[in-house]
Amino acid sequence: MQKAPNALHAATILRQMEDAGIDAEPYFDIVAASLLKRHGQQALTFARDAVERWRGGNDREGLELWEGVWRTLTTRVAASFDTTPATIH
């Protein structure tokens, strides 16, 4: 049985990677690091706005990719904050 021409595109690239046993997180980390280096804390706003724009469209794959970047960015930024209490002498 031959698959429909667009059958491959029905699954997003993230789903295909997952099915192949490939972890997408390193790719999200590369994008997150690049955005942070280039835009600093403004990268969070940039990524959040991108997620919101993609939510309004029909491109599930684009949305999944930007959600992955957003998730990685927020994790990186949260980990960068020093939560050690300040000591005043």
Short mmCIF file of C-alpha atoms in Angstrom, two decimals:
data_model
loop_
_atom_site.label_atom_id
_atom_site.label_comp_id
_atom_site.label_asym_id
_atom_site.label_seq_id
_atom_site.Cartn_x
_atom_site.Cartn_y
_atom_site.Cartn_z
CA MET A 1 0.00 0.00 0.00
CA GLN A 2 1.41 3.37 -1.00
CA LYS A 3 1.25 6.23 1.48
CA ALA A 4 -0.37 9.49 0.52
CA PRO A 5 2.18 12.10 -0.65
CA ASN A 6 1.65 14.22 2.46
CA ALA A 7 1.55 11.34 4.94
CA LEU A 8 5.12 12.02 6.04
CA HIS A 9 4.24 15.63 6.75
CA ALA A 10 1.33 14.62 9.00
CA ALA A 11 3.86 13.90 11.75
CA THR A 12 5.89 16.85 12.91
CA ILE A 13 9.68 16.80 12.79
CA LEU A 14 9.73 16.52 16.58
CA ARG A 15 7.52 13.42 16.45
CA GLN A 16 9.74 11.92 13.75
CA MET A 17 12.84 12.61 15.84
CA GLU A 18 11.20 11.08 18.90
CA ASP A 19 10.17 8.00 16.91
CA ALA A 20 13.79 7.66 15.72
CA GLY A 21 15.08 7.91 19.30
CA ILE A 22 16.61 11.36 18.78
CA ASP A 23 16.42 13.86 21.63
CA ALA A 24 15.50 17.33 20.36
CA GLU A 25 16.60 19.11 23.54
CA PRO A 26 20.21 19.70 22.39
CA TYR A 27 18.85 21.56 19.36
CA PHE A 28 16.58 23.69 21.52
CA ASP A 29 19.56 24.40 23.77
CA ILE A 30 21.60 25.64 20.79
CA VAL A 31 18.81 27.99 19.73
CA ALA A 32 18.22 29.18 23.31
CA ALA A 33 21.92 29.86 23.86
CA SER A 34 22.12 31.79 20.61
CA LEU A 35 19.06 33.89 21.44
CA LEU A 36 20.37 34.65 24.93
CA LYS A 37 23.80 35.59 23.61
CA ARG A 38 22.33 37.85 20.97
CA HIS A 39 19.38 39.35 22.87
CA GLY A 40 19.99 38.75 26.59
CA GLN A 41 16.85 38.69 28.74
CA GLN A 42 14.90 40.11 25.78
CA ALA A 43 15.16 36.61 24.26
CA LEU A 44 12.38 35.50 26.62
CA THR A 45 10.01 38.11 25.23
CA PHE A 46 11.03 37.29 21.68
CA ALA A 47 10.35 33.56 22.16
CA ARG A 48 7.10 34.13 24.06
CA ASP A 49 5.84 36.39 21.27
CA ALA A 50 6.83 33.79 18.68
CA VAL A 51 4.86 31.10 20.53
CA GLU A 52 1.80 33.37 20.65
CA ARG A 53 2.05 34.12 16.92
CA TRP A 54 2.34 30.41 16.07
CA ARG A 55 -0.64 29.57 18.29
CA GLY A 56 -2.77 31.74 16.05
CA GLY A 57 -1.87 29.80 12.92
CA ASN A 58 -2.23 26.35 11.46
CA ASP A 59 1.41 25.29 11.64
CA ARG A 60 1.55 22.76 14.47
CA GLU A 61 5.20 22.03 13.75
CA GLY A 62 6.27 25.65 14.07
CA LEU A 63 4.36 25.93 17.32
CA GLU A 64 6.00 22.80 18.75
CA LEU A 65 9.46 24.06 17.79
CA TRP A 66 8.95 27.48 19.39
CA GLU A 67 7.40 25.93 22.50
CA GLY A 68 10.54 23.81 22.83
CA VAL A 69 12.76 26.87 22.48
CA TRP A 70 10.62 28.78 25.02
CA ARG A 71 10.76 25.90 27.51
CA THR A 72 14.54 25.66 27.19
CA LEU A 73 14.99 29.43 27.48
CA THR A 74 12.94 29.67 30.65
CA THR A 75 14.85 26.76 32.18
CA ARG A 76 18.21 28.34 31.30
CA VAL A 77 17.25 31.75 32.64
CA ALA A 78 15.79 30.32 35.85
CA ALA A 79 18.98 28.31 36.42
CA SER A 80 21.12 31.42 35.91
CA PHE A 81 19.65 33.28 38.87
CA ASP A 82 21.70 33.06 42.04
CA THR A 83 19.28 32.10 44.80
CA THR A 84 21.93 32.24 47.53
CA PRO A 85 20.77 34.68 50.21
CA ALA A 86 22.83 37.84 50.40
CA THR A 87 24.85 38.39 53.55
CA ILE A 88 25.16 41.96 54.72
CA HIS A 89 28.10 42.79 56.98
#
